[in-house]
CSV table of C-alpha atoms in Angstrom, one decimal:
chain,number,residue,atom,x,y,z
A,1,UNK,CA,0.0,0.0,0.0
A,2,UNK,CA,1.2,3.3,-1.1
A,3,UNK,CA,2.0,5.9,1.9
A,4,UNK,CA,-0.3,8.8,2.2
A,5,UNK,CA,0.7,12.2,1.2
A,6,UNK,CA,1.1,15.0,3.7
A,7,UNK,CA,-1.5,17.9,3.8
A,8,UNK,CA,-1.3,20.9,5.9
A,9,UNK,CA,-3.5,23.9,6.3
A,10,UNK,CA,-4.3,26.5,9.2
A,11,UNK,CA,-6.5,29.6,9.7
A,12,UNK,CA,-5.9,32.8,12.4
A,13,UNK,CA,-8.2,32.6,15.2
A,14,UNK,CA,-8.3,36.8,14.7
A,15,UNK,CA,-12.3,36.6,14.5
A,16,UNK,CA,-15.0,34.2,14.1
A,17,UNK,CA,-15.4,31.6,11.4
A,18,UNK,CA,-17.5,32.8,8.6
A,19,UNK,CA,-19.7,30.9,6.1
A,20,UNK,CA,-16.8,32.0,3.3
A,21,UNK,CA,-14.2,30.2,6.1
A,22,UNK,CA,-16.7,27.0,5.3
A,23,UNK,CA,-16.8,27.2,2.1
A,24,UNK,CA,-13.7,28.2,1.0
A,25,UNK,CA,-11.0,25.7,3.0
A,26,UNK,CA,-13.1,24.4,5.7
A,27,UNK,CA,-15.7,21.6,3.9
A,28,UNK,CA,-13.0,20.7,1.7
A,29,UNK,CA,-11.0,19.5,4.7
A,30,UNK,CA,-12.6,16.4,6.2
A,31,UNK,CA,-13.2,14.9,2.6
A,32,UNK,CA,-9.0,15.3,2.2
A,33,UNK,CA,-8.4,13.4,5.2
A,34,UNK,CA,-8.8,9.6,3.5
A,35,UNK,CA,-6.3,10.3,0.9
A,36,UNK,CA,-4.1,12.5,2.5
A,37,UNK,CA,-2.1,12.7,6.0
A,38,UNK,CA,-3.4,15.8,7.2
A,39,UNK,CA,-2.4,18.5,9.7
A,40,UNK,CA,-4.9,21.2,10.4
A,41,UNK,CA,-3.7,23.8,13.0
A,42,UNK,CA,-5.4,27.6,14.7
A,43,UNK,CA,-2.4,30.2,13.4
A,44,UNK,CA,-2.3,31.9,16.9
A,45,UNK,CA,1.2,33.0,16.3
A,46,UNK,CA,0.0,34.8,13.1
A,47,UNK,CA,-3.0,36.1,14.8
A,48,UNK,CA,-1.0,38.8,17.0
A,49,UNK,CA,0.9,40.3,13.8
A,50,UNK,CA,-2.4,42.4,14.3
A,51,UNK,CA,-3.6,43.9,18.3
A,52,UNK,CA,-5.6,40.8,20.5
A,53,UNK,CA,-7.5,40.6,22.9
A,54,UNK,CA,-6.1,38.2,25.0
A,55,UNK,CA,-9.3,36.6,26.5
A,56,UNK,CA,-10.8,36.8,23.2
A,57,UNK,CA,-8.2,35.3,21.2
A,58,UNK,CA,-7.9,32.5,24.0
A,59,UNK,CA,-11.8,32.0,23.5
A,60,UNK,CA,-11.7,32.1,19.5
A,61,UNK,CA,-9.1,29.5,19.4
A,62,UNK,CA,-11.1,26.9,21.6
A,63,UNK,CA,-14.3,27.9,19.4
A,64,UNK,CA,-12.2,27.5,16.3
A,65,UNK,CA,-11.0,24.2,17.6
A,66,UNK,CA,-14.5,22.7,18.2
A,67,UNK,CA,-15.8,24.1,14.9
A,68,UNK,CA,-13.1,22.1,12.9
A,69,UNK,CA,-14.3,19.3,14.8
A,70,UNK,CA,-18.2,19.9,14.2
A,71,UNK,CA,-17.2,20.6,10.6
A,72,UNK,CA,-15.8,17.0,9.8
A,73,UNK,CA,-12.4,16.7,11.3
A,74,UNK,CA,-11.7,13.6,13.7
A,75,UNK,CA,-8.9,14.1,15.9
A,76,UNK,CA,-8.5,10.0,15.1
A,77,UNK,CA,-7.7,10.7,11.8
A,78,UNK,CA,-5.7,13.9,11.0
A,79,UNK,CA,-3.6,15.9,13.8
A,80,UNK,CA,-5.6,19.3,15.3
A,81,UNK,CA,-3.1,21.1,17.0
A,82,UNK,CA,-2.9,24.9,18.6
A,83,UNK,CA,0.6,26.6,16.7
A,84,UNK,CA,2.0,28.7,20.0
A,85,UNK,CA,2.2,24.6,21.1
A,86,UNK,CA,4.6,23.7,18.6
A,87,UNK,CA,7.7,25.6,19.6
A,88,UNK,CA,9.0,24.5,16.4
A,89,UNK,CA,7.2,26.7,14.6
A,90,UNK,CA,8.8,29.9,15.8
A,91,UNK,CA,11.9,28.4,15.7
A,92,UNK,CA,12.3,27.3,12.2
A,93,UNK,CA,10.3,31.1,11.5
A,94,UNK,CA,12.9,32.9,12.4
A,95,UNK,CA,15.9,30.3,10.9
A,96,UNK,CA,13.8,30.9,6.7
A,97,UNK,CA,13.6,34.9,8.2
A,98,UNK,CA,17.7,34.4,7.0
A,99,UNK,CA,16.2,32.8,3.5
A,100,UNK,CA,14.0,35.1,2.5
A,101,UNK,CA,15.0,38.5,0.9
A,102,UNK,CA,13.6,41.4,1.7
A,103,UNK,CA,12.4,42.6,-1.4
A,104,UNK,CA,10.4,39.2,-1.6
A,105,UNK,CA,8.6,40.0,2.3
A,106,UNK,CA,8.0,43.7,1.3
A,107,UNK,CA,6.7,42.5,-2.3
A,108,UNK,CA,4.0,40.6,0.0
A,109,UNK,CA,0.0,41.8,-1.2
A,110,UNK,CA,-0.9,41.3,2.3
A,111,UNK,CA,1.4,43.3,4.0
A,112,UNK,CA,0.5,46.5,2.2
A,113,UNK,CA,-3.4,45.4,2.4
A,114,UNK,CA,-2.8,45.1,6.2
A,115,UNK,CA,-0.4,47.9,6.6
A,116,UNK,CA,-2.5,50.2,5.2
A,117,UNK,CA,-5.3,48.9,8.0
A,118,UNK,CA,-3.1,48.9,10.8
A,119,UNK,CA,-0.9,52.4,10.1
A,120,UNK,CA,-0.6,52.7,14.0
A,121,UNK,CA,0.5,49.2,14.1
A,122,UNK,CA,3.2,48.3,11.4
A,123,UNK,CA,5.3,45.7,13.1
A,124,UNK,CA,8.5,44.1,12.4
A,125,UNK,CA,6.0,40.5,12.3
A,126,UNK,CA,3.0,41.8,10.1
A,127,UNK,CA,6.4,42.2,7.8
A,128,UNK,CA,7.9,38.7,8.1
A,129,UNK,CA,5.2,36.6,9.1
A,130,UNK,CA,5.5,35.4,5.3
A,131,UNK,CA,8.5,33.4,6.7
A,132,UNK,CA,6.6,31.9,9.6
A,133,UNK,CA,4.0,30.8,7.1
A,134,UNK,CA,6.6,29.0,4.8
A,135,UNK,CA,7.8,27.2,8.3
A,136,UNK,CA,4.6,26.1,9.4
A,137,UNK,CA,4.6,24.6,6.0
A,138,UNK,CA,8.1,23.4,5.3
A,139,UNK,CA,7.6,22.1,8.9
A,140,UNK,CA,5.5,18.7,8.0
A,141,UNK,CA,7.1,18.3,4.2
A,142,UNK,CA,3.6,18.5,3.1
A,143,UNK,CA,3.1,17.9,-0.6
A,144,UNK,CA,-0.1,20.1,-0.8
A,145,UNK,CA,-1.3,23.2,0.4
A,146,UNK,CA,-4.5,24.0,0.7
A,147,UNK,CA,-5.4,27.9,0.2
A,148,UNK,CA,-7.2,30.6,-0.9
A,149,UNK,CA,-6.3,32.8,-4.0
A,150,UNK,CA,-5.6,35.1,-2.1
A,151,UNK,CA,-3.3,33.3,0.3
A,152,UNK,CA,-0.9,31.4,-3.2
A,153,UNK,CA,1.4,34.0,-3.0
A,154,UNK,CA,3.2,33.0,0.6
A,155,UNK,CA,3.3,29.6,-0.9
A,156,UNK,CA,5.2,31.0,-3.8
A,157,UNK,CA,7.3,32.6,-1.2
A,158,UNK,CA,7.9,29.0,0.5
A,159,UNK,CA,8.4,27.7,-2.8
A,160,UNK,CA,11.5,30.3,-3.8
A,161,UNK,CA,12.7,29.7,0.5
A,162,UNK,CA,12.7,25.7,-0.3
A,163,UNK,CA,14.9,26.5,-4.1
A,164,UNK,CA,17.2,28.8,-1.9
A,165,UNK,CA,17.7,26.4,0.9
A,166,UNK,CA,18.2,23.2,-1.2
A,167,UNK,CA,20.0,24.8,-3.5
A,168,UNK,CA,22.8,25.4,-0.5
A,169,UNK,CA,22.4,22.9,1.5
A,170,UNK,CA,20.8,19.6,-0.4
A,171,UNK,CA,17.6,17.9,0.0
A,172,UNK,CA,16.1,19.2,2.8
A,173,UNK,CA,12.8,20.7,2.0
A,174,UNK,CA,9.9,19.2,0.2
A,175,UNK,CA,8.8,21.5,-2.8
A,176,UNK,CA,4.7,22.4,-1.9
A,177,UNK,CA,2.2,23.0,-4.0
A,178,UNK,CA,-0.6,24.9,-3.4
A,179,UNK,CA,-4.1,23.6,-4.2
A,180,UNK,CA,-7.0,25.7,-4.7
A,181,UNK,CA,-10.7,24.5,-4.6
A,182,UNK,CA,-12.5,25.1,-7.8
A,183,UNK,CA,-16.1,25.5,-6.2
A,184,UNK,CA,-16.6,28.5,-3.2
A,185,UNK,CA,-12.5,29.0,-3.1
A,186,UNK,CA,-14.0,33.0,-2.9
A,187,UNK,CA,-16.9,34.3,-0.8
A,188,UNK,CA,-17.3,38.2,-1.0
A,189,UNK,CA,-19.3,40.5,1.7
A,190,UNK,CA,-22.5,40.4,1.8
A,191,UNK,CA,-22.5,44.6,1.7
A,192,UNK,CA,-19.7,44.7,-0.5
A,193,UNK,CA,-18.9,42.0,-3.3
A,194,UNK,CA,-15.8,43.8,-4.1
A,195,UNK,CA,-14.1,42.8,-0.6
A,196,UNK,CA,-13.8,39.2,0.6
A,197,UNK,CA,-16.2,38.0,3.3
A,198,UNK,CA,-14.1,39.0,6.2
A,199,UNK,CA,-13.7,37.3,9.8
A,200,UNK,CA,-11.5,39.7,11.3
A,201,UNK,CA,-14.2,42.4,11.0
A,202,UNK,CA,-16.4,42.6,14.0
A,203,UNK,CA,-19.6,44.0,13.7
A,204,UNK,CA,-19.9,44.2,9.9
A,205,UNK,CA,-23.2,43.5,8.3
A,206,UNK,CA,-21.7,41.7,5.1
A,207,UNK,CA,-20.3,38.5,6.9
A,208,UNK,CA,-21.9,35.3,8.0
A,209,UNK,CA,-20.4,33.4,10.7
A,210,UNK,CA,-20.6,29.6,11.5
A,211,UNK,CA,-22.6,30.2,14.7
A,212,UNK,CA,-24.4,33.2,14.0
A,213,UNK,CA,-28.4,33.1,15.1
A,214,UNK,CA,-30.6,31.7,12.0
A,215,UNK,CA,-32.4,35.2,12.2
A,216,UNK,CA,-29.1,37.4,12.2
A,217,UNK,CA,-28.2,35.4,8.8
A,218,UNK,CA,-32.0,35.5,7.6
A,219,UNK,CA,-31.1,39.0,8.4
A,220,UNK,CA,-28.1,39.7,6.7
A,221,UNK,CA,-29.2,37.8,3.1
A,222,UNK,CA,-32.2,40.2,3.3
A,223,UNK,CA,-30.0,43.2,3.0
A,224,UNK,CA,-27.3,41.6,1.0
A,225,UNK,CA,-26.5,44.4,-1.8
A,226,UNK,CA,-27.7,42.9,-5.5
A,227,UNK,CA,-27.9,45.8,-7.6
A,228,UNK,CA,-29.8,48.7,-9.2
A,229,UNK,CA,-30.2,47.4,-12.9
A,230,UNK,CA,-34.2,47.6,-14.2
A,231,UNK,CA,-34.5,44.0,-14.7
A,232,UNK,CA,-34.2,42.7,-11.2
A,233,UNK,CA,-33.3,38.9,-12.8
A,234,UNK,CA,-31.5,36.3,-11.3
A,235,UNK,CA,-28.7,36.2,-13.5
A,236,UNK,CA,-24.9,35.2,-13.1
A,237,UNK,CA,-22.9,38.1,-14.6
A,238,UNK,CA,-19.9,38.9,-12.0
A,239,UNK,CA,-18.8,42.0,-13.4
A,240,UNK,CA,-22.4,43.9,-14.5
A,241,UNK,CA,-24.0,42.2,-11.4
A,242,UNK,CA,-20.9,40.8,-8.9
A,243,UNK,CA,-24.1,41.2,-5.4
A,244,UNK,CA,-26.2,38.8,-7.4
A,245,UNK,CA,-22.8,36.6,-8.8
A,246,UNK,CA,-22.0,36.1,-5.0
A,247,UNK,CA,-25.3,35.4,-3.9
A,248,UNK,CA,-25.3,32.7,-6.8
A,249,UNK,CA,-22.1,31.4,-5.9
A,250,UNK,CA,-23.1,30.9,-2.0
A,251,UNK,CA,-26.4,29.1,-3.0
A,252,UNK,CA,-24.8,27.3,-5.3
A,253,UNK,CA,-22.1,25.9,-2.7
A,254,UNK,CA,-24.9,25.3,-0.3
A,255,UNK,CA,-27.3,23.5,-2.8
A,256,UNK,CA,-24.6,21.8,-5.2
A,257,UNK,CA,-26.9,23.4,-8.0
A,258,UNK,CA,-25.5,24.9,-11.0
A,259,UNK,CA,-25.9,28.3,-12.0
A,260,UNK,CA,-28.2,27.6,-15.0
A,261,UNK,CA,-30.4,25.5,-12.6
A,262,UNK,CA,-30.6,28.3,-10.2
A,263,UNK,CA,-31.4,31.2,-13.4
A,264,UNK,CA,-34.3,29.0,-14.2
A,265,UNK,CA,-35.8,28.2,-10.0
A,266,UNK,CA,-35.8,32.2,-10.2
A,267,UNK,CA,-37.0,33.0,-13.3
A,268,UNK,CA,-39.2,35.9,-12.7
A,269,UNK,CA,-39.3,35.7,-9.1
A,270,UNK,CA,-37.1,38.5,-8.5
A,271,UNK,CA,-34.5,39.3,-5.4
A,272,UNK,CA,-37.3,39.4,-3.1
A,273,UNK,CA,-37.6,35.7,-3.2
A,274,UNK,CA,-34.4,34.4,-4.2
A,275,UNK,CA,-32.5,36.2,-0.9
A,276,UNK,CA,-34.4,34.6,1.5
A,277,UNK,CA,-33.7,31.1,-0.1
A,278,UNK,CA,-30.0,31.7,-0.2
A,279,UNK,CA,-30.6,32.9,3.8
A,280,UNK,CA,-32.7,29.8,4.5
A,281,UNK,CA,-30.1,27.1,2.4
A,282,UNK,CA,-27.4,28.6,4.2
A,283,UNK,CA,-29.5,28.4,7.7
A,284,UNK,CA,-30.0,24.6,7.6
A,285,UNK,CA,-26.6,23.8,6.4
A,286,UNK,CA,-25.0,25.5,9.1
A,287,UNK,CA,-27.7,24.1,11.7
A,288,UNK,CA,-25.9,20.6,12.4
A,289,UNK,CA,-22.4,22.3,12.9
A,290,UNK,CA,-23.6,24.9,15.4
A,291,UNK,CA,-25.6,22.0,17.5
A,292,UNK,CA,-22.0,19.7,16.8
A,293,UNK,CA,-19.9,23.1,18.1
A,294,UNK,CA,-21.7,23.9,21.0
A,295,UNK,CA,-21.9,20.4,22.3
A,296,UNK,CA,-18.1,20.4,21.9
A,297,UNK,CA,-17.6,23.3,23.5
A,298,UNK,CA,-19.8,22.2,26.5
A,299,UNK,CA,-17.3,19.1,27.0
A,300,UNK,CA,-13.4,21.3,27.8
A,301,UNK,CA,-11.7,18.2,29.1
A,302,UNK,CA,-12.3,16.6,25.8
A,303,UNK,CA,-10.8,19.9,23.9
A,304,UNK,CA,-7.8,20.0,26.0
A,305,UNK,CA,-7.4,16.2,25.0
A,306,UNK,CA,-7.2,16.8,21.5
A,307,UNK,CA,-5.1,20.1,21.3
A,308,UNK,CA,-2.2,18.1,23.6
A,309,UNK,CA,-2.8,15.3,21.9
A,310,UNK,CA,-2.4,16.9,18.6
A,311,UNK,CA,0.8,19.4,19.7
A,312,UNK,CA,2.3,15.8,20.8
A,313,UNK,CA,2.2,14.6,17.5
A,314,UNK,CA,2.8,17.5,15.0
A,315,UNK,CA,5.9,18.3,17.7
A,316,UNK,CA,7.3,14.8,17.0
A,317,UNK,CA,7.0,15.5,12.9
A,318,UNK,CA,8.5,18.9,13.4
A,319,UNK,CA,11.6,17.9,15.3
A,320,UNK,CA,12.5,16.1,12.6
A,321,UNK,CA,12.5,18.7,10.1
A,322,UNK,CA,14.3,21.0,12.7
A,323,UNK,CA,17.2,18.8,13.8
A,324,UNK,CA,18.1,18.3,10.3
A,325,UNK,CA,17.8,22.0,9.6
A,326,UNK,CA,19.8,22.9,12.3
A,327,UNK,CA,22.6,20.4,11.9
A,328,UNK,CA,22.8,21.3,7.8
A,329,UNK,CA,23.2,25.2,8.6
A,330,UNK,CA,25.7,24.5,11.3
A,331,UNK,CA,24.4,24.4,14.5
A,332,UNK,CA,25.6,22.4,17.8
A,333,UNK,CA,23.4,19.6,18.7
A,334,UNK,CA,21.7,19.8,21.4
């Protein structure tokens, strides 16, 4: 029997899941696990590149934990583990800090996207957290990466750190690739199809989260923007219509319907009926994961079981990779 490849993804615990969290990375997790060796981790280390607070980001983590869980992943058959447990992490991070140049970190689309949010607040980390990323990832020798388009370029980054290293040193990193669904890889706000769906923004009408109240999301698809055309259809057309395009692509996620099938369910029904259904899909797929979460949630020595379980086991894979990093660029064993 051929051995499983290695899979690793994370997300910040910086704010609450959203339904774009689910259907970008999150539902395309659990179905991963049977073919590949998976590591799935909350990026707590990233999470402070940007202000926390503490008890909040201590509570999001635990909630982010038990939604993983709730949303497919068994602790029995991939590793769940917190990042800050893994000292390996930081360590390696700041070893590929020395590999990457600094045009590449300050070429970074994220950096100026988050510099220009956080002017009060442009730290040394929100510069070269680029480098942590490609050591979470050169960490496990994963062979895929799963991401969002928006997230391809730091793999690109580990890609040139893992060509820069080997090139030196030999064969010490395994060359990622990054793998992008095909089907809800993008959700965009609710208020504003122009931005991504956003968890990091508290209070904002535009995002869904995983345990929001069935009326707050009946709520929020009510008032999702469309747009101010005469004709009021149904129709997918992301660039003359991008309110109604997302709206399309959510329901169409949610359902597993094609666009065409959802033009002709609304034909001639207008916004006024199609919003609600998007609201209501959304609702009942979401219902089973909240009851699944909460239940978790409820049950904290069980949680604490499976993030020390799971730091046990990524630590073990990560040593490896870090002894052998440490012993090619020259460092005394311990």
């Amino acid at each position: 029997m051929d051995e499983k490849k290695t899979m690793l993804s994370g997300i910040k615990p910086s704010g609450d899941l959203t339904l774009g969290s689910y259907l970008g990375p999150l539902r395309h997790w659990p179905k991963m696990i049977e073919e590949y060796d998976c590591y799935y981790f909350m990026a707590d280390l990233h999470a402070i590149t940007v202000r926390q607070n503490p008890a909040d980001l201590r509570r999001r983590t635990l909630e982010q934990l038990a939604q993983y869980i709730a949303c497919g992943l068994d602790p029995e058959k991939c590793t769940i583990f917190v990042q800050s447990h893994v000292h390996q992490h930081a360590e390696l991070g700041w070893v590929l800090n020395c590999y990457a140049m600094f045009g590449e970190l300050s070429r970074m689309t994220q950096f100026k996207d988050k510099s220009a949010k956080n002017a009060d607040n442009i730290n040394g980390g929100l510069f070269t957290y680029p480098s942590l990323m490609a050591a979470d990832i050169l960490l496990y020798q994963p062979d895929i990466v799963p991401v969002g388009e928006d997230q391809k370029q730091h793999v690109e980054l580990a890609r040139n750190i893992v060509q820069r290293f080997n090139g030196v040193y030999g064969d010490v990193f395994k060359m990622p690739e990054p793998y992008i669904p095909k089907v809800g890889a993008r959700i965009m706000s609710l208020t504003n199809p122009g931005a991504k769906m956003s968890k990091s923004e508290n209070g904002d009408t535009g995002r869904v989260t995983l345990m929001d109240d069935p009326e707050d999301i009946m709520r929020k698809f009510k008032r999702a923007v469309t747009d101010s055309d005469t004709e009021r259809c149904v129709r997918y057309d992301p660039e003359n219509k991008p309110g109604v395009a997302n709206l399309m692509s959510i329901y169409s996620a949610v359902t597993g319907r094609s666009f065409e099938e959802i033009e002709r369910e609304f034909d001639g029904l207008g916004y006024g009926k199609f919003k609600p259904a998007v609201g209501e899909a959304v609702v009942e797929m979401l219902r089973p994961i909240q009851e699944e979460a909460r239940r978790i949630l409820a049950d904290r020595a069980y949680l604490e079981s499976v993030y020390r379980e799971g730091a046990e086991k990524a630590s073990r894979m990560a040593e490896k990779t870090l002894r052998k990093v440490y012993k090619k660029i020259g460092f005394v064993a311990r």
